[in-house]
């Protein structure tokens, strides 16, 4: 039963390639660096700007797996490489399902065969290992983002992390990530900002941008450097540079502003949809009128020529007939930030809100209710357990960063510490494990974080899912990473043992169809 | 009356049948009771189990020196380990534990519960300070250490001291001070220098150190350090600090370990020459690889190393996480295990009573769901001095639902 609503939402959410339906699409994409993948933007099929009825769980077929079409660029991008055949004692097809003594064959960036009796073509690169599994994906990272921008506290909703991916400055970090098996990240810029902007899914081995618009991320209660007032305000010296403390009123204010953004995004989206509709009608009317006029073109031309000649004779101006079709519908004033939020409101982009306190999470859940298509993701969620039933009912995933630090502090008794993953999972909440972007290198330790959660009660398969297929499906890259499956893109790891074992080493990493890492002796 | 109640509680808590619970809902209350009970009721509890001898049979017994015994049986009598093998002695009650058994883990620094009572903030040199006096066995946070299988820690003076005094070996499992005046801690890093208390420079720091060593009175702790009969823990972080600290230790003939030294990889020969071990601090997620490379280099050079747990700042789980992180970088699991048990006990100077599962040693034992060096393994039971002192209730999260809250 769990996350039925999400699934039904997803089945209802249609995707189609972007065919200039967005007046902003071009400008948003135009900013992407030349080496970025030419990602198609998923966009909803025409909805007429109306909010759909809340998804009815009954309506959704209880499908085992919901396929979400998303952008896969491997075919266009794959470099010509020889086939790769991986021989392993165990192939983990997806968390919970594995086969023994199998071969995985990769051609042109895709897995073309998996099984015990796969015929290895001549000239194929052979890779041997104990275990094959999907590459890890960090759903909460700053990896690849230019270091200054990653920590920035000023950003806007339309700012795109894909624009600030720094393949040169971040090279060493990304190499370590690949060597640790972290082949994709959802990377956000401006991690200290209340609204960070639009995140990118980054393929660490490229590095390249797999999805340039993966989610819109925001945060509640981020403390950051700034001038802090202390002591009585009438004394001008009472200001120092220190992390700005945020009181509960500040944080509620942040939530209110965020929700205000959703409201104006919704209005903008509606206006835009109205305009698009009116524009389409107008174009049709023009076409109809032109057709009508063309029918009697010769007659009309003769009549007009005569009219012009008569007017000249009389020294008068020619007055042409006014057509109502001449009035062109006006587009709403261009606002990239509102546009970004309008796309959140209609479910094109997930909305990732970093929030830890129970009160804030509850507030976010309650205030996002009027937007049934918003794909909410909570990041952090230290005290999310208090809202577990609603998170579960609404299918809101939580990205947890397991931390060995003792629980307690500001959030006190509501903080279950390292058993958070286990307890959220037991309450039916979808748990993803992310490094939290404390540093770019933090993503490297993703498998250890997952293991730590397992050591504190989290189910082993759920933990593997939380760093592979889970993030892939939440951020719409399920076809690019997360499983070992025929026809899917080859983002795979060859390991010396179980993916979560301490002693396991990454023997090889395959990304975008090529061996991008091999362990040295 | 209060004491009576606590005594009673202590005895029930410590009998193998009625373990202390460490569930989510009752965690804080239970751990406070546990620690409180231990503090007041140790003597009574010991009497209650004095006559008892029993055996633990585990899937795998990790001795602590790197070796393992499949289907091993450990017999416990009077809080001590009586025998280790695969046979059950006649007439001894056997408790089958469905998991791996290891010695309790040992952390070379933890100041949980000391508050700031281990920190003489106005003076940098206090060699006669005895940090055992800052030990608060009733502090609830000790339960976090038990929850991670850590049964013995070195309670040290604050890092901001230069000679902070003698560290004590204490047991979160039994609430007892295992050894007073066990090690002398020296702060030889920038952490010991401030602008408000002299010395304010690195040169000044060593001047204070030398003065203190030169003026050590006979039979004082510092004279024992000079004679090599009391080991030292010298805190040094950067490469430069490590080089200075190792040279000083060699010059003075000190025995013990450098604490910190994430880049010990660059000082292997010096460390070997001075006969010093290394104690690593917790490696936070996303830190550089140097500490792991250092551990690999020490393993190769057969130099012992251990870990701090620093649970008040980094969390008790950070010790095993650091070990797992080193293993992920290539460290052998046996070396990692020894670093948390045998080598740690040896560095702390309690190798005769702690650190391995061997006849005559204190029965501080941990039952794990799998190998102790796997982060995926859970602590299932903790025995302190042969008594069951901790049994987490949340072995699976299935019984807990957030919805009920």
GROMACS .gro file of N, CA and C in nm, chain A residues 136 176 385-386 388-389 404-407 413-416 418-419 422-423 426-427 438-439 441-442 444-445 447-449 451-452 454-457 460 499-505, chain B residues 24 27-28 141 144 147-148 284-289 311-318 321 324-325 327-330 373-378 394-395 397-398 400-403 405:
model
  258
  136UNK      N    1   2.621   0.361  -0.753
  136UNK     CA    2   2.551   0.434  -0.647
  136UNK      C    3   2.513   0.573  -0.698
  176UNK      N    4   3.759   1.058  -0.707
  176UNK     CA    5   3.742   0.978  -0.585
  176UNK      C    6   3.602   0.921  -0.575
  385UNK      N    7   1.018   1.156   1.195
  385UNK     CA    8   0.939   1.044   1.246
  385UNK      C    9   0.805   1.090   1.302
  386UNK      N   10   0.802   1.212   1.353
  386UNK     CA   11   0.679   1.264   1.410
  386UNK      C   12   0.571   1.281   1.303
  388UNK      N   13   0.560   1.077   1.029
  388UNK     CA   14   0.580   0.960   0.944
  388UNK      C   15   0.453   0.915   0.873
  389UNK      N   16   0.340   0.919   0.945
  389UNK     CA   17   0.219   0.865   0.882
  389UNK      C   18   0.177   0.951   0.764
  404UNK      N   19   2.700   0.962   1.267
  404UNK     CA   20   2.731   0.894   1.393
  404UNK      C   21   2.714   0.983   1.515
  405UNK      N   22   2.702   1.114   1.495
  405UNK     CA   23   2.691   1.204   1.611
  405UNK      C   24   2.572   1.165   1.697
  406UNK      N   25   2.590   1.181   1.827
  406UNK     CA   26   2.483   1.145   1.920
  406UNK      C   27   2.357   1.225   1.890
  407UNK      N   28   2.242   1.162   1.900
  407UNK     CA   29   2.119   1.239   1.880
  407UNK      C   30   2.100   1.337   1.996
  413UNK      N   31   1.424   1.475   2.198
  413UNK     CA   32   1.373   1.340   2.206
  413UNK      C   33   1.314   1.289   2.075
  414UNK      N   34   1.280   1.380   1.986
  414UNK     CA   35   1.219   1.338   1.861
  414UNK      C   36   1.323   1.281   1.765
  415UNK      N   37   1.449   1.297   1.799
  415UNK     CA   38   1.557   1.259   1.709
  415UNK      C   39   1.601   1.116   1.741
  416UNK      N   40   1.571   1.021   1.654
  416UNK     CA   41   1.608   0.883   1.686
  416UNK      C   42   1.753   0.851   1.651
  418UNK      N   43   2.078   0.735   1.478
  418UNK     CA   44   2.112   0.650   1.364
  418UNK      C   45   2.002   0.553   1.324
  419UNK      N   46   1.902   0.534   1.409
  419UNK     CA   47   1.795   0.443   1.368
  419UNK      C   48   1.685   0.514   1.289
  422UNK      N   49   1.577   0.328   0.975
  422UNK     CA   50   1.502   0.206   1.009
  422UNK      C   51   1.361   0.240   1.051
  423UNK      N   52   1.348   0.342   1.134
  423UNK     CA   53   1.216   0.372   1.189
  423UNK      C   54   1.125   0.437   1.084
  426UNK      N   55   1.016   0.155   0.865
  426UNK     CA   56   0.914   0.073   0.932
  426UNK      C   57   0.778   0.142   0.932
  427UNK      N   58   0.780   0.274   0.929
  427UNK     CA   59   0.654   0.348   0.928
  427UNK      C   60   0.602   0.369   0.785
  438UNK      N   61   2.779   1.807   0.280
  438UNK     CA   62   2.860   1.884   0.375
  438UNK      C   63   2.991   1.923   0.308
  439UNK      N   64   3.047   1.833   0.230
  439UNK     CA   65   3.158   1.867   0.141
  439UNK      C   66   3.131   1.790   0.012
  441UNK      N   67   3.333   1.591  -0.125
  441UNK     CA   68   3.388   1.456  -0.109
  441UNK      C   69   3.296   1.365  -0.028
  442UNK      N   70   3.200   1.425   0.044
  442UNK     CA   71   3.114   1.344   0.131
  442UNK      C   72   3.040   1.236   0.051
  444UNK      N   73   3.147   1.047  -0.162
  444UNK     CA   74   3.232   0.928  -0.172
  444UNK      C   75   3.194   0.823  -0.068
  445UNK      N   76   3.151   0.866   0.051
  445UNK     CA   77   3.128   0.774   0.162
  445UNK      C   78   2.984   0.724   0.169
  447UNK      N   79   2.827   0.461   0.049
  447UNK     CA   80   2.806   0.319   0.084
  447UNK      C   81   2.827   0.297   0.234
  448UNK      N   82   2.922   0.370   0.293
  448UNK     CA   83   2.946   0.357   0.436
  448UNK      C   84   2.827   0.410   0.516
  449UNK      N   85   2.769   0.519   0.467
  449UNK     CA   86   2.651   0.574   0.535
  449UNK      C   87   2.536   0.474   0.532
  451UNK      N   88   2.569   0.150   0.506
  451UNK     CA   89   2.605   0.040   0.596
  451UNK      C   90   2.578   0.078   0.741
  452UNK      N   91   2.608   0.202   0.775
  452UNK     CA   92   2.587   0.251   0.911
  452UNK      C   93   2.439   0.244   0.947
  454UNK      N   94   2.225   0.034   0.818
  454UNK     CA   95   2.193  -0.108   0.833
  454UNK      C   96   2.234  -0.155   0.973
  455UNK      N   97   2.350  -0.109   1.019
  455UNK     CA   98   2.399  -0.144   1.152
  455UNK      C   99   2.310  -0.089   1.263
  456UNK      N  100   2.215  -0.005   1.227
  456UNK     CA  101   2.122   0.049   1.325
  456UNK      C  102   1.978   0.020   1.285
  457UNK      N  103   1.961  -0.099   1.228
  457UNK     CA  104   1.827  -0.153   1.210
  457UNK      C  105   1.764  -0.140   1.073
  460UNK      N  106   1.872  -0.432   0.490
  460UNK     CA  107   1.986  -0.427   0.402
  460UNK      C  108   1.948  -0.395   0.257
  499UNK      N  109   2.802  -0.504  -0.163
  499UNK     CA  110   2.815  -0.358  -0.180
  499UNK      C  111   2.830  -0.282  -0.048
  500UNK      N  112   2.775  -0.335   0.062
  500UNK     CA  113   2.779  -0.259   0.186
  500UNK      C  114   2.883  -0.309   0.286
  501UNK      N  115   2.962  -0.410   0.246
  501UNK     CA  116   3.061  -0.464   0.340
  501UNK      C  117   3.181  -0.371   0.354
  502UNK      N  118   3.239  -0.369   0.474
  502UNK     CA  119   3.353  -0.281   0.501
  502UNK      C  120   3.472  -0.313   0.411
  503UNK      N  121   3.493  -0.443   0.389
  503UNK     CA  122   3.614  -0.482   0.319
  503UNK      C  123   3.599  -0.479   0.167
  504UNK      N  124   3.480  -0.447   0.120
  504UNK     CA  125   3.457  -0.448  -0.025
  504UNK      C  126   3.528  -0.333  -0.094
  505UNK      N  127   3.588  -0.368  -0.208
  505UNK     CA  128   3.653  -0.263  -0.287
  505UNK      C  129   3.589  -0.258  -0.424
  545UNK      N  130   1.386   0.309   2.168
  545UNK     CA  131   1.381   0.450   2.128
  545UNK      C  132   1.304   0.533   2.230
  548UNK      N  133   1.479   0.529   2.578
  548UNK     CA  134   1.624   0.527   2.578
  548UNK      C  135   1.686   0.616   2.685
  549UNK      N  136   1.639   0.738   2.690
  549UNK     CA  137   1.705   0.832   2.781
  549UNK      C  138   1.682   0.791   2.925
  662UNK      N  139   2.488   0.971   2.858
  662UNK     CA  140   2.548   0.951   2.725
  662UNK      C  141   2.642   0.832   2.718
  665UNK      N  142   2.535   0.556   2.489
  665UNK     CA  143   2.564   0.558   2.345
  665UNK      C  144   2.687   0.474   2.312
  668UNK      N  145   2.603   0.118   2.324
  668UNK     CA  146   2.522   0.087   2.206
  668UNK      C  147   2.610   0.062   2.083
  669UNK      N  148   2.732   0.110   2.088
  669UNK     CA  149   2.826   0.086   1.977
  669UNK      C  150   2.932  -0.016   2.017
  805UNK      N  151   3.570   1.218   0.969
  805UNK     CA  152   3.433   1.258   0.933
  805UNK      C  153   3.408   1.225   0.786
  806UNK      N  154   3.280   1.208   0.754
  806UNK     CA  155   3.242   1.183   0.615
  806UNK      C  156   3.296   1.296   0.527
  807UNK      N  157   3.354   1.257   0.416
  807UNK     CA  158   3.403   1.358   0.322
  807UNK      C  159   3.542   1.410   0.352
  808UNK      N  160   3.610   1.354   0.451
  808UNK     CA  161   3.746   1.399   0.479
  808UNK      C  162   3.845   1.340   0.378
  809UNK      N  163   3.965   1.396   0.373
  809UNK     CA  164   4.064   1.347   0.277
  809UNK      C  165   4.111   1.208   0.316
  810UNK      N  166   4.181   1.143   0.224
  810UNK     CA  167   4.217   1.003   0.242
  810UNK      C  168   4.342   0.981   0.327
  832UNK      N  169   3.297   1.057   2.153
  832UNK     CA  170   3.154   1.047   2.123
  832UNK      C  171   3.079   1.176   2.152
  833UNK      N  172   3.131   1.259   2.242
  833UNK     CA  173   3.054   1.380   2.270
  833UNK      C  174   3.056   1.475   2.151
  834UNK      N  175   3.160   1.469   2.068
  834UNK     CA  176   3.161   1.556   1.951
  834UNK      C  177   3.127   1.480   1.822
  835UNK      N  178   3.179   1.360   1.806
  835UNK     CA  179   3.164   1.290   1.678
  835UNK      C  180   3.063   1.176   1.682
  836UNK      N  181   3.024   1.135   1.800
  836UNK     CA  182   2.930   1.024   1.810
  836UNK      C  183   3.003   0.893   1.828
  837UNK      N  184   2.945   0.806   1.909
  837UNK     CA  185   3.012   0.682   1.944
  837UNK      C  186   3.032   0.591   1.823
  838UNK      N  187   2.943   0.602   1.724
  838UNK     CA  188   2.954   0.515   1.607
  838UNK      C  189   3.072   0.553   1.519
  839UNK      N  190   3.129   0.671   1.544
  839UNK     CA  191   3.234   0.718   1.453
  839UNK      C  192   3.360   0.632   1.459
  842UNK      N  193   3.304   0.342   1.235
  842UNK     CA  194   3.291   0.399   1.101
  842UNK      C  195   3.430   0.431   1.044
  845UNK      N  196   3.593   0.111   0.947
  845UNK     CA  197   3.535   0.060   0.823
  845UNK      C  198   3.584   0.140   0.703
  846UNK      N  199   3.601   0.267   0.726
  846UNK     CA  200   3.648   0.357   0.621
  846UNK      C  201   3.792   0.319   0.581
  848UNK      N  202   3.914   0.021   0.617
  848UNK     CA  203   3.903  -0.109   0.550
  848UNK      C  204   3.862  -0.091   0.404
  849UNK      N  205   3.772   0.001   0.383
  849UNK     CA  206   3.726   0.031   0.247
  849UNK      C  207   3.846   0.075   0.161
  850UNK      N  208   3.944   0.138   0.228
  850UNK     CA  209   4.064   0.182   0.157
  850UNK      C  210   4.169   0.072   0.148
  851UNK      N  211   4.141  -0.045   0.208
  851UNK     CA  212   4.232  -0.157   0.192
  851UNK      C  213   4.289  -0.216   0.320
  894UNK      N  214   3.366  -0.570   1.259
  894UNK     CA  215   3.424  -0.467   1.173
  894UNK      C  216   3.331  -0.428   1.058
  895UNK      N  217   3.221  -0.501   1.045
  895UNK     CA  218   3.122  -0.461   0.944
  895UNK      C  219   3.030  -0.356   1.004
  896UNK      N  220   3.017  -0.245   0.936
  896UNK     CA  221   2.927  -0.141   0.986
  896UNK      C  222   2.782  -0.188   0.988
  897UNK      N  223   2.753  -0.288   0.904
  897UNK     CA  224   2.616  -0.337   0.897
  897UNK      C  225   2.579  -0.424   1.016
  898UNK      N  226   2.679  -0.459   1.099
  898UNK     CA  227   2.651  -0.542   1.216
  898UNK      C  228   2.597  -0.457   1.330
  899UNK      N  229   2.500  -0.514   1.399
  899UNK     CA  230   2.439  -0.444   1.512
  899UNK      C  231   2.490  -0.501   1.643
  915UNK      N  232   1.573  -0.235   1.996
  915UNK     CA  233   1.538  -0.214   1.857
  915UNK      C  234   1.627  -0.293   1.764
  916UNK      N  235   1.616  -0.425   1.771
  916UNK     CA  236   1.694  -0.507   1.679
  916UNK      C  237   1.634  -0.501   1.540
  918UNK      N  238   1.324  -0.269   1.337
  918UNK     CA  239   1.241  -0.152   1.361
  918UNK      C  240   1.093  -0.184   1.348
  919UNK      N  241   1.063  -0.311   1.322
  919UNK     CA  242   0.926  -0.346   1.285
  919UNK      C  243   0.823  -0.312   1.393
  921UNK      N  244   0.823  -0.063   1.583
  921UNK     CA  245   0.811   0.080   1.609
  921UNK      C  246   0.741   0.148   1.492
  922UNK      N  247   0.640   0.221   1.520
  922UNK     CA  248   0.579   0.299   1.413
  922UNK      C  249   0.570   0.444   1.454
  923UNK      N  250   0.613   0.527   1.363
  923UNK     CA  251   0.607   0.670   1.391
  923UNK      C  252   0.463   0.717   1.398
  924UNK      N  253   0.375   0.643   1.335
  924UNK     CA  254   0.235   0.685   1.327
  924UNK      C  255   0.172   0.698   1.465
  926UNK      N  256   0.297   0.810   1.726
  926UNK     CA  257   0.346   0.922   1.808
  926UNK      C  258   0.242   1.033   1.815
   0.00000   0.00000   0.00000
